[in-house]
PDB file of C-alpha atoms in Angstrom:
ATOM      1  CA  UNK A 228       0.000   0.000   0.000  1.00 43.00           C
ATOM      2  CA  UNK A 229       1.454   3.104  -1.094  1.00 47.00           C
ATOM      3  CA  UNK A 230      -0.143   5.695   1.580  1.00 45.00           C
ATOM      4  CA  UNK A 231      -2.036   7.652  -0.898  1.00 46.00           C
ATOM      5  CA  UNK A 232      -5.902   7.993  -0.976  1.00 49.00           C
ATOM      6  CA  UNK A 233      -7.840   5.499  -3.094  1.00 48.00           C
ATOM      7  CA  UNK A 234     -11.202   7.515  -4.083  1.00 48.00           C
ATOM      8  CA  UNK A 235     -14.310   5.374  -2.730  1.00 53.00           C
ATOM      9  CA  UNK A 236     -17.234   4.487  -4.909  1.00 54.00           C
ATOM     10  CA  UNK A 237     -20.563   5.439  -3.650  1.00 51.00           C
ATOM     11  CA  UNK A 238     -22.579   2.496  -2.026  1.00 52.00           C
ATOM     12  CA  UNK A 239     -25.357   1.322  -4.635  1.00 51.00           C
ATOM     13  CA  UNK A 240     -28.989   2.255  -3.898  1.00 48.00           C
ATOM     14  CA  UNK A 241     -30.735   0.083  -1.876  1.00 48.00           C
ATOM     15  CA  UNK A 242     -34.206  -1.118  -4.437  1.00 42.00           C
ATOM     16  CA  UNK A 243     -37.436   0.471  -3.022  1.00 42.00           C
ATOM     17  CA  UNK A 244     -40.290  -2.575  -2.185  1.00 40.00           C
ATOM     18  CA  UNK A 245     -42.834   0.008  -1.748  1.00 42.00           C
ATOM     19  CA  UNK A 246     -45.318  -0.393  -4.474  1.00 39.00           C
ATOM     20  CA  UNK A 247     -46.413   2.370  -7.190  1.00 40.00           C
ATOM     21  CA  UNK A 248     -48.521   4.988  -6.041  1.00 42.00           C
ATOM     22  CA  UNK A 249     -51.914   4.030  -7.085  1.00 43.00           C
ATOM     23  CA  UNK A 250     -53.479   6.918  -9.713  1.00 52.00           C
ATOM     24  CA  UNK A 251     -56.889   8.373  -8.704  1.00 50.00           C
ATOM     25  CA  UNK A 252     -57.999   9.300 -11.724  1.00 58.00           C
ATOM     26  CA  UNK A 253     -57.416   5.949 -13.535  1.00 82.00           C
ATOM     27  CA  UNK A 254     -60.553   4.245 -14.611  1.00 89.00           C
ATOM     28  CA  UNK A 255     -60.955   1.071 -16.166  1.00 89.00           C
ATOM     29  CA  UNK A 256     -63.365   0.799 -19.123  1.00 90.00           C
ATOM     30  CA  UNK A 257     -65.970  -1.107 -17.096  1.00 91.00           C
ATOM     31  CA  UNK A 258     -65.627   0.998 -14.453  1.00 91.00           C
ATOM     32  CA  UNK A 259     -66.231   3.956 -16.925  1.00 94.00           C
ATOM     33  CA  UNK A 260     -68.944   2.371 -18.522  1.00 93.00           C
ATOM     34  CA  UNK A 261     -70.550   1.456 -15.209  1.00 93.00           C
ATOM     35  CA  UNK A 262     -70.352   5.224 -14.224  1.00 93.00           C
ATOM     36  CA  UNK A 263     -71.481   6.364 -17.292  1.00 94.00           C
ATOM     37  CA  UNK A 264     -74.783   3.512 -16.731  1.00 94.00           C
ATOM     38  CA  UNK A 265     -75.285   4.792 -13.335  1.00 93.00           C
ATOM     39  CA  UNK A 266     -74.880   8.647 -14.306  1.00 94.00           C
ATOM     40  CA  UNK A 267     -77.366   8.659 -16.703  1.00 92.00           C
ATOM     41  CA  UNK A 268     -80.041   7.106 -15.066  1.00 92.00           C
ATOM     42  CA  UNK A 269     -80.243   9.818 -12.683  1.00 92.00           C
ATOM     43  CA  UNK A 270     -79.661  12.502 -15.832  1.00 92.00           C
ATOM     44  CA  UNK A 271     -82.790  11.164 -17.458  1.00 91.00           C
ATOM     45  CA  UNK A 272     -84.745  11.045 -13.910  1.00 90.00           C
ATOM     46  CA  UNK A 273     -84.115  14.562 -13.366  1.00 90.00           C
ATOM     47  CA  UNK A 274     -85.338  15.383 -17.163  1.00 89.00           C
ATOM     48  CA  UNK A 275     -81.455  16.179 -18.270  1.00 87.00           C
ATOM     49  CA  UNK A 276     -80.973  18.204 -15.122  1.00 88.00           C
ATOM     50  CA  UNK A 277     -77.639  18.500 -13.207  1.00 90.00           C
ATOM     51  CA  UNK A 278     -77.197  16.286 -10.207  1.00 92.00           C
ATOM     52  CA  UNK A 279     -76.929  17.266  -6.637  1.00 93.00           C
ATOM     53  CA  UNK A 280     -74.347  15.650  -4.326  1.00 93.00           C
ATOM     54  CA  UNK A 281     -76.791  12.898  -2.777  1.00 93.00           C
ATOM     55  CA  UNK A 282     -77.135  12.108  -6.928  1.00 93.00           C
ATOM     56  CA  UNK A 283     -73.237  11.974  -6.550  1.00 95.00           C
ATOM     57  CA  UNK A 284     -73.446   9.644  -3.973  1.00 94.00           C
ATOM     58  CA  UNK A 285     -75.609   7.716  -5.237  1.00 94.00           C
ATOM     59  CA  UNK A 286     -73.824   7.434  -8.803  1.00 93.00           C
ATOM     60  CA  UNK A 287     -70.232   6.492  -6.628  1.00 92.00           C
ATOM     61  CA  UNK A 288     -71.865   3.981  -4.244  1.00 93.00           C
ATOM     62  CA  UNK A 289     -73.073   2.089  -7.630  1.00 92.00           C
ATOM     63  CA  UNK A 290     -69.235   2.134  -9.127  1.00 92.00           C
ATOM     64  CA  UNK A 291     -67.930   1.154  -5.763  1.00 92.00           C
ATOM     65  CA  UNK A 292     -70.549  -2.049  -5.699  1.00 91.00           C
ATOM     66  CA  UNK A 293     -69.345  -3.378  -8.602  1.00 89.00           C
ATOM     67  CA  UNK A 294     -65.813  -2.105  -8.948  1.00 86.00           C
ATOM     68  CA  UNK A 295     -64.902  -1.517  -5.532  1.00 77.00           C
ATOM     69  CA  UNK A 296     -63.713  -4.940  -3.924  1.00 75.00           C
ATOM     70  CA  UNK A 297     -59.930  -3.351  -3.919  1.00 78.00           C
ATOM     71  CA  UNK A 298     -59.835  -0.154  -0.971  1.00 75.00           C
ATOM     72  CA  UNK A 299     -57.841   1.767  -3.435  1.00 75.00           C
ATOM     73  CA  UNK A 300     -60.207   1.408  -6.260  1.00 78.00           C
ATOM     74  CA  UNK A 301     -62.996   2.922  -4.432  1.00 87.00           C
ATOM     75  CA  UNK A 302     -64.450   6.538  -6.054  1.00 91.00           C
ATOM     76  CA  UNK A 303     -66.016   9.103  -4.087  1.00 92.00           C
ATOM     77  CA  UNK A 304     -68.610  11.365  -5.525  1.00 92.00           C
ATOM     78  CA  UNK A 305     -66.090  14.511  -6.281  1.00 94.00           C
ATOM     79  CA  UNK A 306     -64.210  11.589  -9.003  1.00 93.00           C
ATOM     80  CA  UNK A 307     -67.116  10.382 -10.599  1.00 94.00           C
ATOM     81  CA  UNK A 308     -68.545  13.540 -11.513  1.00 93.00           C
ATOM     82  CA  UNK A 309     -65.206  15.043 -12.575  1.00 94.00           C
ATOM     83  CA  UNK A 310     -64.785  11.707 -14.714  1.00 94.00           C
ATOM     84  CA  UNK A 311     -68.188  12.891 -16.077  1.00 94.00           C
ATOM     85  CA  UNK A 312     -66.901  16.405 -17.126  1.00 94.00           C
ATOM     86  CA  UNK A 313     -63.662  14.863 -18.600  1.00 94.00           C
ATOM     87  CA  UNK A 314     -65.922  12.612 -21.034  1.00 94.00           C
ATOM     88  CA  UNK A 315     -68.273  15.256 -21.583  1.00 93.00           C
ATOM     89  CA  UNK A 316     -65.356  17.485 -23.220  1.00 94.00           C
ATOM     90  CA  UNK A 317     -64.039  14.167 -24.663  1.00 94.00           C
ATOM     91  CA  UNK A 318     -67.472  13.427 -26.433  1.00 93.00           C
ATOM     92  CA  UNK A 319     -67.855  17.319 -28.110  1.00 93.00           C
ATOM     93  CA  UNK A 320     -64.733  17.105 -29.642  1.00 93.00           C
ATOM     94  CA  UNK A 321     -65.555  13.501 -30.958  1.00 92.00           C
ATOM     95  CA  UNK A 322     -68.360  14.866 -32.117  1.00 91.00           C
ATOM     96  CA  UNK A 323     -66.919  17.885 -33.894  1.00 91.00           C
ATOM     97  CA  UNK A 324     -64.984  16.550 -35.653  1.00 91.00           C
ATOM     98  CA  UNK A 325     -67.184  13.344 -36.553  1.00 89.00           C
ATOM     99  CA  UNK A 326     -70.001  16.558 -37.826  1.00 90.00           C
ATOM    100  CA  UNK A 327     -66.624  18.217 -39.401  1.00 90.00           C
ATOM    101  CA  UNK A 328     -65.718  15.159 -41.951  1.00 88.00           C
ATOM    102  CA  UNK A 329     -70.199  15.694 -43.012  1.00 84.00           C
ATOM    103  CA  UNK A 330     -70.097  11.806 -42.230  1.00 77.00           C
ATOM    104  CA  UNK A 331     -67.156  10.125 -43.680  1.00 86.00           C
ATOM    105  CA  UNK A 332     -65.412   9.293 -40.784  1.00 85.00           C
ATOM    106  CA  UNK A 333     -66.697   7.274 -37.131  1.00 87.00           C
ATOM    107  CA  UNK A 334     -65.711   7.550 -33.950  1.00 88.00           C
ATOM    108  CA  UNK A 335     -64.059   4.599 -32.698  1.00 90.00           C
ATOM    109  CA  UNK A 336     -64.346   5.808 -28.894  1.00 92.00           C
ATOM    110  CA  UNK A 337     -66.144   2.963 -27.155  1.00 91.00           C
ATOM    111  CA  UNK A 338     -68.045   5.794 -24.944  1.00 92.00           C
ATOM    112  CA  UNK A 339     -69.058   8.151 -28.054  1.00 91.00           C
ATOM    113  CA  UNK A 340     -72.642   6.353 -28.284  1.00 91.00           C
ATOM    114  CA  UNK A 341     -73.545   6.049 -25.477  1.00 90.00           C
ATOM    115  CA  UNK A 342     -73.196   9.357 -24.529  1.00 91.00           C
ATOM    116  CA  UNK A 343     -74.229  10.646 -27.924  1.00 89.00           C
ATOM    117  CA  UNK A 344     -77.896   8.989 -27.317  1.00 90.00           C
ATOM    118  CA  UNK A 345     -77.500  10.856 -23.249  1.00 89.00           C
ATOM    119  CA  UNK A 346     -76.516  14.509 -24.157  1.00 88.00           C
ATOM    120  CA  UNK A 347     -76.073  14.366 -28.330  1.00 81.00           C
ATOM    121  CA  UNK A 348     -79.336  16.701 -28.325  1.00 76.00           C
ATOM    122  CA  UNK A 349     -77.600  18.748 -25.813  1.00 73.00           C
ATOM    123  CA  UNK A 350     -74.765  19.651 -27.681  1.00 64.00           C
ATOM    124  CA  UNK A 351     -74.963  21.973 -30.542  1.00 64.00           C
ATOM    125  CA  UNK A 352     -73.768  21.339 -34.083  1.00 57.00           C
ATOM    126  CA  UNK A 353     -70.990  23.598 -35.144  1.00 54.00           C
ATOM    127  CA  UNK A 354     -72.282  26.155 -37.188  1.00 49.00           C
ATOM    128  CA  UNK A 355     -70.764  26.469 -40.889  1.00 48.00           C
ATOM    129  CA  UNK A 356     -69.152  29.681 -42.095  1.00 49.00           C
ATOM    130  CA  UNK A 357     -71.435  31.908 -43.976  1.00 49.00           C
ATOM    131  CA  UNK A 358     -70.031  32.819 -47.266  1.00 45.00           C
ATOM    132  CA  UNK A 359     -68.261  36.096 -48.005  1.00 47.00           C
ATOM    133  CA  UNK A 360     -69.680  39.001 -49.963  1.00 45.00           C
ATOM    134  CA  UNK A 361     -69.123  42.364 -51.229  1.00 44.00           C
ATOM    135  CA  UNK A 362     -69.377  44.850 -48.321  1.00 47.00           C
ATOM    136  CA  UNK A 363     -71.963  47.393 -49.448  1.00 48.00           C
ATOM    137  CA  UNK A 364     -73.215  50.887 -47.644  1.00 47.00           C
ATOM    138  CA  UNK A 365     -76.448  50.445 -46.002  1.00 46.00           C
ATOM    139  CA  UNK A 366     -79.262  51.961 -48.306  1.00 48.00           C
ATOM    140  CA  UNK A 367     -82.972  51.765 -48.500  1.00 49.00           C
ATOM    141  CA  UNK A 368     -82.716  51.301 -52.505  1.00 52.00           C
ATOM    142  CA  UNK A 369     -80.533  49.366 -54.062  1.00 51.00           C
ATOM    143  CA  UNK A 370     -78.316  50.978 -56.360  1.00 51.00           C
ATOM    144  CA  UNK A 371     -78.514  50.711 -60.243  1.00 53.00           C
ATOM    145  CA  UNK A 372     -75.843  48.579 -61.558  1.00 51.00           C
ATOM    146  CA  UNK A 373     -75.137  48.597 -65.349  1.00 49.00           C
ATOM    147  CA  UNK A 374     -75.769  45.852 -67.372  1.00 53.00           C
ATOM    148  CA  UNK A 375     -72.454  44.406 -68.974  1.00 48.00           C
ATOM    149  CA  UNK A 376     -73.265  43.178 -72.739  1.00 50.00           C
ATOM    150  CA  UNK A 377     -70.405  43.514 -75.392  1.00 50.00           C
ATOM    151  CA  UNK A 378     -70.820  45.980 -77.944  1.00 47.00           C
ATOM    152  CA  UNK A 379     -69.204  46.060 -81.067  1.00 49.00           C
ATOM    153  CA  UNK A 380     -67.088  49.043 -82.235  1.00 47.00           C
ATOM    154  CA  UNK A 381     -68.551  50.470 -85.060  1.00 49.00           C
ATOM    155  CA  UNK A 382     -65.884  51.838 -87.096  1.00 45.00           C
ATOM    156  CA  UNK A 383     -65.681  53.833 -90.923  1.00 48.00           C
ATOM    157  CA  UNK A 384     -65.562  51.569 -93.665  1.00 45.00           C
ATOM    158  CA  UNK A 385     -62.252  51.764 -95.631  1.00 45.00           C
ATOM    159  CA  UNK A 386     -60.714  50.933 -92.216  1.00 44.00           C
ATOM    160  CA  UNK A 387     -60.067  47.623 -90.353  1.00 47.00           C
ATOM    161  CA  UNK A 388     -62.438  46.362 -87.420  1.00 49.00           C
ATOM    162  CA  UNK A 389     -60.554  46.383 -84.402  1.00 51.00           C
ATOM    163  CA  UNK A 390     -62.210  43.113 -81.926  1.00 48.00           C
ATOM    164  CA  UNK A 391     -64.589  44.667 -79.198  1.00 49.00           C
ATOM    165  CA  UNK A 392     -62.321  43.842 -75.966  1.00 48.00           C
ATOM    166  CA  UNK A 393     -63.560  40.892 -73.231  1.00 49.00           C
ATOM    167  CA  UNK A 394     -65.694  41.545 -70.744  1.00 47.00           C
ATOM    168  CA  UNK A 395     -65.078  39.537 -67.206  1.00 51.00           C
ATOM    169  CA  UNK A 396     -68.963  38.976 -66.118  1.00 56.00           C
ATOM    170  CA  UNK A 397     -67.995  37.431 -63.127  1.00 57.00           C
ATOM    171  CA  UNK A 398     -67.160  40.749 -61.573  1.00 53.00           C
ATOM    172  CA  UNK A 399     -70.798  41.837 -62.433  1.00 53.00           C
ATOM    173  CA  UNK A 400     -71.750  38.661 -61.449  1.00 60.00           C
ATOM    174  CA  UNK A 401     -70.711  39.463 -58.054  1.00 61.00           C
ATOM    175  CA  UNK A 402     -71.881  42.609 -57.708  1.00 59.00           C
ATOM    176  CA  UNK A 403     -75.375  41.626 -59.099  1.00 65.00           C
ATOM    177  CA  UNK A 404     -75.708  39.094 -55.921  1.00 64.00           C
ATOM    178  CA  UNK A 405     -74.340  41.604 -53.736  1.00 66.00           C
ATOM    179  CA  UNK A 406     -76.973  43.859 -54.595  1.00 66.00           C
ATOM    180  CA  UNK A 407     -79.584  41.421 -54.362  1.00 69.00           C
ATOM    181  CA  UNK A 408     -78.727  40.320 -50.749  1.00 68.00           C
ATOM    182  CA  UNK A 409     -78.358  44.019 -49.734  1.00 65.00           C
ATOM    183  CA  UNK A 410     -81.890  44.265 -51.392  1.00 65.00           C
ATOM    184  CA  UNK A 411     -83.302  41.366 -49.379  1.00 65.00           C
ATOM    185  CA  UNK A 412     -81.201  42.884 -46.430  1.00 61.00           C
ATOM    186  CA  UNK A 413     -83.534  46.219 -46.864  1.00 54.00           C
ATOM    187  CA  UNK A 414     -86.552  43.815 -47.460  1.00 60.00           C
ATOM    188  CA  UNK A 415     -86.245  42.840 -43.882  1.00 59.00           C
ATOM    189  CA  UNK A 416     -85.199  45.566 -42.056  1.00 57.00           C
ATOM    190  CA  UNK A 417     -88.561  46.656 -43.692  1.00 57.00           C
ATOM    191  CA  UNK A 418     -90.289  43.591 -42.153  1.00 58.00           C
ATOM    192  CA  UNK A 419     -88.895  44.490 -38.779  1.00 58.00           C
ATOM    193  CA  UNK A 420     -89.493  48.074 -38.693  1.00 53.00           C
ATOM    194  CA  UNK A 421     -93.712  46.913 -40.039  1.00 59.00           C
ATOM    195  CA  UNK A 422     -93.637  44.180 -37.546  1.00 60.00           C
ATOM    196  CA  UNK A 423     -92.231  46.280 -34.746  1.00 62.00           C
ATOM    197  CA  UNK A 424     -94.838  49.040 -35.546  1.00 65.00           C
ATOM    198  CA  UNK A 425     -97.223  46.424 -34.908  1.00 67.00           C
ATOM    199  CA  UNK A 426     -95.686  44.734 -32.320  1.00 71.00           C
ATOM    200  CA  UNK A 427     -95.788  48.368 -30.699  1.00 73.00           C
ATOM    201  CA  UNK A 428     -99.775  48.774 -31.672  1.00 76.00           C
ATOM    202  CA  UNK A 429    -100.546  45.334 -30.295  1.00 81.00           C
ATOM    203  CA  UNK A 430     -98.578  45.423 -27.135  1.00 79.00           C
ATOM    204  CA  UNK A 431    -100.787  49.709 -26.577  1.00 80.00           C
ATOM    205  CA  UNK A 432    -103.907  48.135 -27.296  1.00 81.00           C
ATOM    206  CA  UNK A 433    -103.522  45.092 -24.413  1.00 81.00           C
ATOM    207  CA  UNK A 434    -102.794  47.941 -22.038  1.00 82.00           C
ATOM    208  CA  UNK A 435    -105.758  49.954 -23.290  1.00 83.00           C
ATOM    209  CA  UNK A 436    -107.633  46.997 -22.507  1.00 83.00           C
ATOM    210  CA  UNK A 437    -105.843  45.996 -19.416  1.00 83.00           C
ATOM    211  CA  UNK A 438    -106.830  49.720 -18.264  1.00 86.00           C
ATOM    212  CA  UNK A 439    -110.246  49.321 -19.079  1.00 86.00           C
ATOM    213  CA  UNK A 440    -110.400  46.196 -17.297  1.00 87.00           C
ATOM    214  CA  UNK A 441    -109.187  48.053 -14.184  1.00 88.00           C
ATOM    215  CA  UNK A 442    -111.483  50.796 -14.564  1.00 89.00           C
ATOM    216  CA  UNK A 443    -114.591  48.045 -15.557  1.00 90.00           C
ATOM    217  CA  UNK A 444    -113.342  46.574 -11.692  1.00 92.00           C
ATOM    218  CA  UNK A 445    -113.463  49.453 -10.256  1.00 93.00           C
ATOM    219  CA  UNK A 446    -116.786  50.957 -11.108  1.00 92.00           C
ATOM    220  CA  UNK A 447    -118.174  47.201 -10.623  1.00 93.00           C
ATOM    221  CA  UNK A 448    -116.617  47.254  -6.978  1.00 94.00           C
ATOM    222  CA  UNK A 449    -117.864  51.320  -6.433  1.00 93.00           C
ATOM    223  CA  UNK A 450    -121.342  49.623  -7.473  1.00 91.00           C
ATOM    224  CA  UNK A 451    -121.239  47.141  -5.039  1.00 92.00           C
ATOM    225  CA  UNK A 452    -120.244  49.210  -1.946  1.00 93.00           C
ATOM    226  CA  UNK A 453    -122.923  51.484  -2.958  1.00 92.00           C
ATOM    227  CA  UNK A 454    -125.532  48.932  -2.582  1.00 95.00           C
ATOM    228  CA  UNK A 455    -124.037  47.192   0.079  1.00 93.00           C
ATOM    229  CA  UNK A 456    -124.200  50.717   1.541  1.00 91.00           C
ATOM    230  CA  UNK A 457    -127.676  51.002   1.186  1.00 92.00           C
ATOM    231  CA  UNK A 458    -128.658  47.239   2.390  1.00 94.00           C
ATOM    232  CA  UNK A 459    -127.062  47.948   5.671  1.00 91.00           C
ATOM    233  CA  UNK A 460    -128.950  51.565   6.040  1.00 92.00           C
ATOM    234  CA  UNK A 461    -132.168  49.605   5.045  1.00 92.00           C
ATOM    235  CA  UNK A 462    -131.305  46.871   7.507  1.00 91.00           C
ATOM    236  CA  UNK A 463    -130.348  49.138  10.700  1.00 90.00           C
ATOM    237  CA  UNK A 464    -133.752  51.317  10.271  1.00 92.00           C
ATOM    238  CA  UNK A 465    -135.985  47.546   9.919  1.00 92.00           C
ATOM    239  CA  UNK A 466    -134.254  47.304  13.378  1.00 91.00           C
ATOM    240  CA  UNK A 467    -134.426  50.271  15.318  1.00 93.00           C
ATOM    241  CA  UNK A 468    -138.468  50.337  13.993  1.00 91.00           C
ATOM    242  CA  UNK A 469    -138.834  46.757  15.395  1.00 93.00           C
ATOM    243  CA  UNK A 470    -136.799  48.172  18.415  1.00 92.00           C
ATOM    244  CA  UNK A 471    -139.560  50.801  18.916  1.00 92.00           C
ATOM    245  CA  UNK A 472    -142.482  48.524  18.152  1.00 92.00           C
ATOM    246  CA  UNK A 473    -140.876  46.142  20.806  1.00 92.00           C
ATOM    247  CA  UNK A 474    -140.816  48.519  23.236  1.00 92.00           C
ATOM    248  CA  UNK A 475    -144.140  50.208  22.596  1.00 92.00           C
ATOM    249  CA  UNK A 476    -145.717  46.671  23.048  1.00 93.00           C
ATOM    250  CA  UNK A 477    -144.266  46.495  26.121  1.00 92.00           C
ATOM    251  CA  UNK A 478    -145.043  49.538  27.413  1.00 90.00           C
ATOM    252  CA  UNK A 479    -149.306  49.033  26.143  1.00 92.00           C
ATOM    253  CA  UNK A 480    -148.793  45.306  28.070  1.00 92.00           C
ATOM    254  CA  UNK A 481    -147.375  47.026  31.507  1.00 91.00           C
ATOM    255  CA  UNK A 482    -150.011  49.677  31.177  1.00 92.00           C
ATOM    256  CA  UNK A 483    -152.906  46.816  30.368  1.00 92.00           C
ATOM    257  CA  UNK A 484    -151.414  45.053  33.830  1.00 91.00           C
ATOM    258  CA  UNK A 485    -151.299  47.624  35.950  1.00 92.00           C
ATOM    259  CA  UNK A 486    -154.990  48.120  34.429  1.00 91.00           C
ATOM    260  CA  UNK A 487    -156.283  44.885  35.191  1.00 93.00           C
ATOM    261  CA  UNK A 488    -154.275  44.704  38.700  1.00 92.00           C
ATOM    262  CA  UNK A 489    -156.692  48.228  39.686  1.00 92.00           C
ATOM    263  CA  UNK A 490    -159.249  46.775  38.582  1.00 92.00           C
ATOM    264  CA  UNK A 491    -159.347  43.751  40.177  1.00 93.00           C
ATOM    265  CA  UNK A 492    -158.408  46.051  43.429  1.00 91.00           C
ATOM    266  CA  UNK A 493    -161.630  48.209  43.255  1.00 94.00           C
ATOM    267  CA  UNK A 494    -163.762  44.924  42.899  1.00 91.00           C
ATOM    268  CA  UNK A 495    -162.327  43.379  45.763  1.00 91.00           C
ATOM    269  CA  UNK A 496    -163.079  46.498  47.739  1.00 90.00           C
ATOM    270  CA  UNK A 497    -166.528  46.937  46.955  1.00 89.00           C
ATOM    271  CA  UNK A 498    -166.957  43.605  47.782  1.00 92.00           C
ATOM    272  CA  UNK A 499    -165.412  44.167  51.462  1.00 86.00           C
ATOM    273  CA  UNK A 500    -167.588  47.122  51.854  1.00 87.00           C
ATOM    274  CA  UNK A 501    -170.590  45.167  50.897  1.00 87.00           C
ATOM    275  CA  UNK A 502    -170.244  42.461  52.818  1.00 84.00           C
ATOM    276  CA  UNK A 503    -169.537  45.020  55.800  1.00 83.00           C
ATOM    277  CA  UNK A 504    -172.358  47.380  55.375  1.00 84.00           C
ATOM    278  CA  UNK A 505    -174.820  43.719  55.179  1.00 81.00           C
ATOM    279  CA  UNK A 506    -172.816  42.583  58.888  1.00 75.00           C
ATOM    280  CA  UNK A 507    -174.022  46.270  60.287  1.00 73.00           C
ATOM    281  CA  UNK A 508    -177.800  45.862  58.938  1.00 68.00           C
ATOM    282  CA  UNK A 509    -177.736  42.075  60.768  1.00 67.00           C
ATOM    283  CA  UNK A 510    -176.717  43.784  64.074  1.00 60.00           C
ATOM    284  CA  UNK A 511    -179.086  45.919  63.411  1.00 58.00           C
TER     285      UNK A 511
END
């Protein structure tokens, strides 16, 4: 051994025997399918509406019962229904660019028809490019646009004919359509101004009757506190007259008792007095 330094080699790392992480958002295509089964059952229930979180719930509790026998494979509610917004984006660009090729080419997604029969009359078809024209100023009448015809040169005779030159028509051509579609353009700004002006006449004349409505209501209700009015007045005076009668029949009864009661009181005197003056004329 010579003294000097030998450079030492790292030691080797020692193998990891932990297993891979397992991936949340990895989902089998049964498991997908299965979600997708229990998803839009619920979607259909709820007449295409979105679904709360006990819907959630309910949609991860069906994925877990089937696909759930492994801890780590179980789904909560949050993962199925961001697995459901991850094929929804999935399934509008399939379908793009299925409407794109105007029917030549098929998807070969295995979830593209299923979901096309769940939310394919959700989605809305892309909308195809309208074609270009001429810009043109706005203008109630169109303007007049000469007609291109060749005309031959007439020339002197004793000299040659010289060709009449060629006329591109497709420059007219495009100018003719362009004025027709700014005519058409005119034609229904038209329209809109006649059926706003009577848009405008229909919508005055349901508040003109909607006001005469009112004022039919409130003469109708006027009417009836009127007579109301009167039916009371009618009804208090029947009762104070009965009141009166009432008490003038018991006033003629008291005054026919107190009658009878003096009466009876002078009989029964002259009867004491008689039988006292006839005890005096015995004595006698």
């Amino acid at each position: 051994m010579d003294g000097s330094d030998t450079p030492t080699s790292p030691p080797p790392p020692r193998p990891s025997h932990n297993p891979l992480p397992f991936r949340e958002d990895c989902w089998s295509e049964d498991a997908t399918f299965t979600l997708i089964e229990a998803w839009g059952d619920r979607y259909i229930e709820l007449n295409r509406g979105n679904l709360r979180q006990k819907h959630w719930q309910e949609v991860a509790d069906a994925v877990n019962t089937r696909h759930g026998a492994n801890k780590k494979a179980r789904r909560t509610d949050v993962q199925c229904k961001n697995r459901i917004d991850t094929l929804k984006k999935k399934y509008k660009i399939e379908k793009g660019r299925i409407l794109a090729s105007d029917g030549t080419l098929t998807s070969k997604w295995p979830f593209y028809y299923r979901l096309d029969a769940l939310i394919g009359s959700t989605v809305p078809a892309k909308k195809s490019s309208p074609p270009l024209a001429l810009p043109l100023p706005y203008r109630k009448t169109p303007p007049s646009l000469p007609q291109a015809s060749p005309v031959p040169l007439q020339v002197r005779s004793g000299k040659e004919k010289r060709p009449s030159p060629a006329v591109d028509d497709s420059f007219f051509r495009r100018n003719i359509s362009a004025a027709q579609a700014a005519a058409a353009a005119v034609d229904d700004d038209d329209d809109d101004v006649d059926s706003g002006s009577s848009r405008s006449s229909t919508e005055s004349r349901r508040r003109d009757g909607e006001m005469s409505g009112f004022r039919q209501l409130a003469q109708a209700i006027t009417r009836f506190g009127e007579i109301y009015e009167r039916v009371e007045g009618t009804k208090q005076r029947q009762m104070i007259e009965l009141e009166k009668q009432r008490m003038q029949f018991a006033k003629d009864l008291e005054f026919q008792r107190m009658q009878l009661f003096m009466d009876t009181q002078v009989q029964l005197e002259k009867i004491k007095r008689s039988k006292r003056a006839s005890g005096s004329d015995s004595y006698l």
